[in-house]
Amino acid sequence: MPETILRASHLGITFGGLKAVHNFEIDIKEGELVGLIGPNGAGKTTVFNLFTGVYKPTEGTFYLGKQLMNGKKTHEIVAAGIARTFQNIRLFKKMTVMENVLIAFTKDIRYGLPGSILRTAAFWKEEADIRDKAMDLLSVFNLQDKADWNAGNLPYGQQRKLEIARALATNAKMLLLDEPAAGMNPTETAELLACINTIRRKFNISILLIEHDMSLVMNICERIVVIDYGEIIAQGLPEEISHDPKVIAAYLGE
Ligand SMILES: Nc1ncnc2c1ncn2[C@@H]1O[C@H](COP(=O)(O)OP(=O)(O)O)[C@@H](O)[C@H]1O
Ligand SMILES: [Mg+2]
């Protein structure tokens, strides 16, 4: 039985009077890829904001492995192993592709400030190791030849990939992808799909994917959870979800 990585029970948040997310339940196993779909405004991004400490839940709990995560700060959650990408790309556009990934590795750096001031041999060794690791990661996304480019000069599809690479550099166990295919052309979407399959194989990471591109969702998700007005209205295999009358009425029939 694979181990549970991310588990939420009765998770929710109220803004003013609005229950943006209510009674959200999920159990994601090691290496599993689960889709989270629903109409605009359904509460999908809010679920990610709860899982990353951007918002504190007003109801329920969530765990990463056996660790209760309620009330933890974003940096603590990242350190514990949850990483995300954003619906709107958030890269350091004036920094290089390599630097964008290096930043995410900083939590692994052991030699810290004294080492970096004294420039000990161990510091240089570690610096070189981290660059190698970053370059490995960039090559997974076929970005190795663009390591010195400014991130903002990459074509859109590659900026999206770089965001995923940066999220993976935190050594996450659980990756939350918020509409990674938004704005991509069919070629870029196909490349993204291949990329997601590669990182699953290579890192055995669990993924929760928000996406409107149904060909992508139905193709790669093992299970799908559907929310509408902040509540789960259906969950199951892609095949079941695509034929579910409730899901068609709320979302797929749009
Ligand atoms: N900080 C906030 N304050 C008030 N309302 C919010 C806040 N964040 C999200 N909401 C509301 O929660 C609902 C869900 O939004 P969101 O999670 O962004 O939807 P989705 O990602 O599914 O399109 C929307 O009605 C949105 O206006
Ligand atoms: Mg959203």
Short mmCIF file of C-alpha atoms and ligand atoms in Angstrom, two decimals:
data_model
loop_
_atom_site.label_atom_id
_atom_site.label_comp_id
_atom_site.label_asym_id
_atom_site.label_seq_id
_atom_site.Cartn_x
_atom_site.Cartn_y
_atom_site.Cartn_z
CA MET A 1 0.00 0.00 0.00
CA PRO A 2 1.67 3.26 -1.06
CA GLU A 3 2.06 5.84 1.65
CA THR A 4 -0.20 8.90 1.84
CA ILE A 5 1.65 12.12 1.04
CA LEU A 6 -1.05 14.77 1.29
CA ARG A 7 -4.29 14.37 3.18
CA ALA A 8 -7.00 16.92 3.90
CA SER A 9 -10.17 16.47 5.91
CA HIS A 10 -13.05 18.93 6.13
CA LEU A 11 -10.64 21.61 4.97
CA GLY A 12 -12.12 24.99 4.25
CA ILE A 13 -11.95 28.75 4.42
CA THR A 14 -14.55 31.48 4.68
CA PHE A 15 -13.95 35.00 3.38
CA GLY A 16 -16.48 37.33 4.98
CA GLY A 17 -19.61 35.28 4.54
CA LEU A 18 -18.42 33.36 1.49
CA LYS A 19 -17.37 29.75 1.92
CA ALA A 20 -14.71 29.78 -0.79
CA VAL A 21 -13.75 26.18 0.07
CA HIS A 22 -15.83 23.91 2.29
CA ASN A 23 -15.39 20.30 3.42
CA PHE A 24 -12.51 19.63 1.06
CA GLU A 25 -11.24 16.05 1.33
CA ILE A 26 -8.34 14.48 -0.47
CA ASP A 27 -5.85 11.66 0.02
CA ILE A 28 -2.92 11.63 -2.39
CA LYS A 29 -0.52 8.70 -2.39
CA GLU A 30 3.17 8.65 -3.16
CA GLY A 31 3.74 9.15 -6.88
CA GLU A 32 0.07 9.71 -7.64
CA LEU A 33 -1.17 12.35 -10.09
CA VAL A 34 -4.59 13.74 -9.21
CA GLY A 35 -6.51 16.36 -11.20
CA LEU A 36 -8.48 19.18 -9.58
CA ILE A 37 -11.01 20.68 -11.95
CA GLY A 38 -14.06 22.91 -11.87
CA PRO A 39 -15.42 26.16 -13.29
CA ASN A 40 -13.75 29.54 -12.76
CA GLY A 41 -14.25 30.77 -9.22
CA ALA A 42 -14.92 27.24 -7.92
CA GLY A 43 -12.16 27.50 -5.32
CA LYS A 44 -9.31 25.56 -6.95
CA THR A 45 -6.56 28.14 -6.42
CA THR A 46 -7.88 28.73 -2.91
CA VAL A 47 -7.25 25.03 -2.18
CA PHE A 48 -3.62 25.57 -3.26
CA ASN A 49 -3.40 28.70 -1.13
CA LEU A 50 -4.56 26.64 1.86
CA PHE A 51 -2.04 23.88 1.16
CA THR A 52 0.80 26.42 0.94
CA GLY A 53 -0.01 28.54 3.98
CA VAL A 54 -1.03 31.61 1.96
CA TYR A 55 -4.39 31.31 3.71
CA LYS A 56 -5.03 29.70 7.08
CA PRO A 57 -7.92 27.26 7.04
CA THR A 58 -10.99 28.30 9.04
CA GLU A 59 -12.09 24.65 9.19
CA GLY A 60 -10.52 21.20 8.95
CA THR A 61 -6.98 19.91 8.83
CA PHE A 62 -4.32 18.86 6.37
CA TYR A 63 -1.26 16.69 6.73
CA LEU A 64 1.91 16.17 4.75
CA GLY A 65 2.73 12.58 5.59
CA LYS A 66 2.19 12.42 9.35
CA GLN A 67 2.90 16.09 9.92
CA LEU A 68 -0.01 18.41 10.70
CA MET A 69 0.42 21.49 8.50
CA ASN A 70 -2.43 23.75 9.69
CA GLY A 71 -1.22 27.19 10.62
CA LYS A 72 2.33 26.67 9.34
CA LYS A 73 3.99 29.47 7.42
CA THR A 74 4.69 29.20 3.71
CA HIS A 75 8.45 28.77 4.14
CA GLU A 76 7.88 26.00 6.70
CA ILE A 77 5.53 24.26 4.30
CA VAL A 78 8.03 24.53 1.45
CA ALA A 79 10.74 23.14 3.73
CA ALA A 80 8.43 20.27 4.71
CA GLY A 81 8.03 19.37 1.04
CA ILE A 82 5.08 21.07 -0.67
CA ALA A 83 5.93 23.15 -3.75
CA ARG A 84 3.69 24.95 -6.20
CA THR A 85 3.52 26.91 -9.40
CA PHE A 86 1.19 29.84 -9.95
CA GLN A 87 -1.71 30.46 -12.30
CA ASN A 88 0.14 33.61 -13.38
CA ILE A 89 3.83 32.91 -13.91
CA ARG A 90 6.01 34.19 -11.08
CA LEU A 91 9.64 34.09 -12.11
CA PHE A 92 12.46 36.51 -11.45
CA LYS A 93 12.35 37.78 -15.02
CA LYS A 94 15.55 39.82 -14.85
CA MET A 95 17.53 36.96 -13.39
CA THR A 96 18.95 34.12 -15.45
CA VAL A 97 17.30 30.77 -15.89
CA MET A 98 20.07 29.19 -13.78
CA GLU A 99 19.69 31.77 -10.99
CA ASN A 100 15.95 31.16 -10.82
CA VAL A 101 16.64 27.51 -10.05
CA LEU A 102 19.64 28.18 -7.76
CA ILE A 103 17.49 30.33 -5.48
CA ALA A 104 15.21 27.41 -4.80
CA PHE A 105 18.17 25.25 -3.78
CA THR A 106 19.31 27.64 -1.06
CA LYS A 107 17.55 25.74 1.69
CA ASP A 108 19.90 22.81 1.00
CA ILE A 109 23.03 24.89 1.44
CA ARG A 110 24.94 23.70 4.49
CA TYR A 111 27.91 26.00 4.58
CA GLY A 112 25.82 29.11 4.92
CA LEU A 113 27.12 32.57 5.65
CA PRO A 114 30.49 31.82 7.32
CA GLY A 115 31.38 29.46 4.47
CA SER A 116 30.35 31.93 1.83
CA ILE A 117 32.37 34.76 3.40
CA LEU A 118 35.47 32.67 3.99
CA ARG A 119 35.04 30.88 0.65
CA THR A 120 36.20 27.61 2.12
CA ALA A 121 36.95 24.64 -0.14
CA ALA A 122 33.76 23.06 1.16
CA PHE A 123 31.84 26.16 0.08
CA TRP A 124 33.17 25.98 -3.49
CA LYS A 125 32.53 22.26 -3.66
CA GLU A 126 29.00 22.76 -2.49
CA GLU A 127 28.46 25.65 -4.90
CA ALA A 128 29.65 23.47 -7.78
CA ASP A 129 27.46 20.55 -6.66
CA ILE A 130 24.40 22.75 -6.54
CA ARG A 131 25.11 24.16 -10.00
CA ASP A 132 25.42 20.59 -11.29
CA LYS A 133 22.12 19.68 -9.66
CA ALA A 134 20.46 22.78 -11.10
CA MET A 135 21.83 21.98 -14.56
CA ASP A 136 20.52 18.40 -14.30
CA LEU A 137 17.13 19.74 -13.45
CA LEU A 138 17.22 22.22 -16.34
CA SER A 139 18.07 19.42 -18.75
CA VAL A 140 14.97 17.49 -17.66
CA PHE A 141 13.06 20.43 -19.10
CA ASN A 142 15.38 20.84 -22.07
CA LEU A 143 16.45 24.25 -20.78
CA GLN A 144 20.15 23.46 -20.25
CA ASP A 145 21.25 25.53 -23.27
CA LYS A 146 19.35 28.54 -21.98
CA ALA A 147 20.81 28.58 -18.46
CA ASP A 148 22.32 32.04 -19.07
CA TRP A 149 19.24 33.60 -20.63
CA ASN A 150 17.18 36.09 -18.70
CA ALA A 151 14.10 34.19 -17.61
CA GLY A 152 11.89 36.93 -19.03
CA ASN A 153 13.28 36.32 -22.53
CA LEU A 154 12.22 32.68 -22.67
CA PRO A 155 9.20 31.84 -24.80
CA TYR A 156 6.06 31.45 -22.73
CA GLY A 157 5.97 27.64 -22.71
CA GLN A 158 9.55 27.50 -21.44
CA GLN A 159 8.84 30.02 -18.68
CA ARG A 160 6.12 27.66 -17.48
CA LYS A 161 8.61 24.78 -17.51
CA LEU A 162 11.18 26.83 -15.63
CA GLU A 163 8.61 27.50 -12.94
CA ILE A 164 8.12 23.76 -12.53
CA ALA A 165 11.89 23.18 -12.47
CA ARG A 166 12.22 25.77 -9.72
CA ALA A 167 9.44 24.14 -7.71
CA LEU A 168 11.21 20.77 -8.01
CA ALA A 169 14.50 22.27 -6.83
CA THR A 170 13.00 22.60 -3.35
CA ASN A 171 13.09 18.80 -3.12
CA ALA A 172 9.32 18.63 -2.83
CA LYS A 173 7.37 15.44 -2.19
CA MET A 174 4.16 17.09 -3.29
CA LEU A 175 3.88 19.38 -6.30
CA LEU A 176 0.87 21.63 -6.88
CA LEU A 177 0.51 22.85 -10.47
CA ASP A 178 -1.98 25.67 -11.06
CA GLU A 179 -3.07 25.69 -14.72
CA PRO A 180 0.38 24.93 -16.17
CA ALA A 181 -1.00 24.67 -19.72
CA ALA A 182 -2.88 27.99 -19.61
CA GLY A 183 -1.95 30.07 -22.64
CA MET A 184 0.07 27.27 -24.26
CA ASN A 185 -0.31 26.26 -27.88
CA PRO A 186 -0.93 22.55 -28.66
CA THR A 187 2.78 21.87 -29.26
CA GLU A 188 3.75 23.43 -25.94
CA THR A 189 0.97 21.52 -24.18
CA ALA A 190 2.22 18.23 -25.68
CA GLU A 191 5.74 19.04 -24.47
CA LEU A 192 4.42 19.88 -21.02
CA LEU A 193 2.61 16.54 -20.88
CA ALA A 194 5.83 14.71 -21.76
CA CYS A 195 7.65 16.74 -19.12
CA ILE A 196 5.17 15.89 -16.38
CA ASN A 197 5.52 12.20 -17.26
CA THR A 198 9.30 12.49 -17.08
CA ILE A 199 9.36 14.17 -13.69
CA ARG A 200 6.97 11.58 -12.30
CA ARG A 201 9.28 8.79 -13.40
CA LYS A 202 12.45 10.57 -12.30
CA PHE A 203 11.34 11.98 -8.94
CA ASN A 204 8.40 9.74 -7.96
CA ILE A 205 6.72 12.94 -6.83
CA SER A 206 3.00 13.29 -6.10
CA ILE A 207 1.19 15.90 -8.16
CA LEU A 208 -2.08 17.77 -7.78
CA LEU A 209 -2.93 19.42 -11.09
CA ILE A 210 -5.41 22.22 -11.71
CA GLU A 211 -6.06 22.47 -15.42
CA HIS A 212 -8.77 23.48 -17.87
CA ASP A 213 -7.24 21.64 -20.81
CA MET A 214 -9.35 18.48 -20.61
CA SER A 215 -7.25 16.55 -23.12
CA LEU A 216 -4.30 17.03 -20.75
CA VAL A 217 -6.26 16.23 -17.60
CA MET A 218 -7.98 13.14 -19.00
CA ASN A 219 -4.69 11.92 -20.45
CA ILE A 220 -2.42 12.03 -17.45
CA CYS A 221 -4.49 12.08 -14.25
CA GLU A 222 -5.12 8.82 -12.46
CA ARG A 223 -7.98 10.32 -10.52
CA ILE A 224 -9.91 13.55 -10.73
CA VAL A 225 -11.63 15.64 -8.07
CA VAL A 226 -14.26 18.13 -9.25
CA ILE A 227 -15.27 21.16 -7.23
CA ASP A 228 -18.02 23.69 -7.77
CA TYR A 229 -18.89 26.58 -5.43
CA GLY A 230 -16.11 25.44 -3.09
CA GLU A 231 -17.37 21.90 -2.62
CA ILE A 232 -16.50 18.53 -4.11
CA ILE A 233 -19.27 17.46 -6.46
CA ALA A 234 -17.62 14.36 -7.91
CA GLN A 235 -14.44 12.32 -7.89
CA GLY A 236 -13.24 9.25 -9.69
CA LEU A 237 -11.41 7.94 -12.72
CA PRO A 238 -11.15 10.25 -15.76
CA GLU A 239 -13.56 7.99 -17.63
CA GLU A 240 -16.16 8.23 -14.84
CA ILE A 241 -15.75 11.98 -14.46
CA SER A 242 -16.14 12.69 -18.15
CA HIS A 243 -19.53 10.91 -18.13
CA ASP A 244 -20.79 12.21 -14.79
CA PRO A 245 -24.00 14.21 -15.39
CA LYS A 246 -23.27 16.53 -12.41
CA VAL A 247 -19.83 17.35 -13.80
CA ILE A 248 -21.18 17.88 -17.30
CA ALA A 249 -23.87 20.23 -15.95
CA ALA A 250 -21.49 22.23 -13.75
CA TYR A 251 -18.42 22.34 -15.94
CA LEU A 252 -17.77 20.08 -18.91
CA GLY A 253 -20.89 21.12 -20.76
CA GLU A 254 -19.85 24.80 -20.79
N1 LIG B 1 -8.49 36.63 -0.49
C1 LIG B 1 -9.77 36.49 -0.87
N2 LIG B 1 -10.74 37.29 -0.37
C2 LIG B 1 -12.02 37.15 -0.75
N3 LIG B 1 -12.45 36.23 -1.63
C3 LIG B 1 -11.54 35.41 -2.16
C4 LIG B 1 -10.16 35.48 -1.83
N4 LIG B 1 -9.49 34.54 -2.55
C5 LIG B 1 -10.42 33.90 -3.28
N5 LIG B 1 -11.65 34.41 -3.06
C6 LIG B 1 -12.90 33.97 -3.68
O1 LIG B 1 -12.97 32.56 -3.58
C7 LIG B 1 -13.60 32.01 -4.73
C8 LIG B 1 -12.70 30.99 -5.37
O2 LIG B 1 -11.62 31.62 -6.04
P1 LIG B 1 -10.43 30.78 -6.69
O3 LIG B 1 -9.95 29.80 -5.70
O4 LIG B 1 -9.46 31.75 -7.22
O5 LIG B 1 -11.18 30.03 -7.89
P2 LIG B 1 -10.59 29.16 -9.08
O6 LIG B 1 -9.12 29.03 -8.92
O7 LIG B 1 -11.33 27.85 -9.00
O8 LIG B 1 -10.96 29.88 -10.33
C9 LIG B 1 -13.93 33.17 -5.65
O9 LIG B 1 -15.26 33.54 -5.42
C10 LIG B 1 -12.97 34.24 -5.17
O10 LIG B 1 -13.47 35.52 -5.44
MG MG B 2 -7.55 29.61 -10.12
#
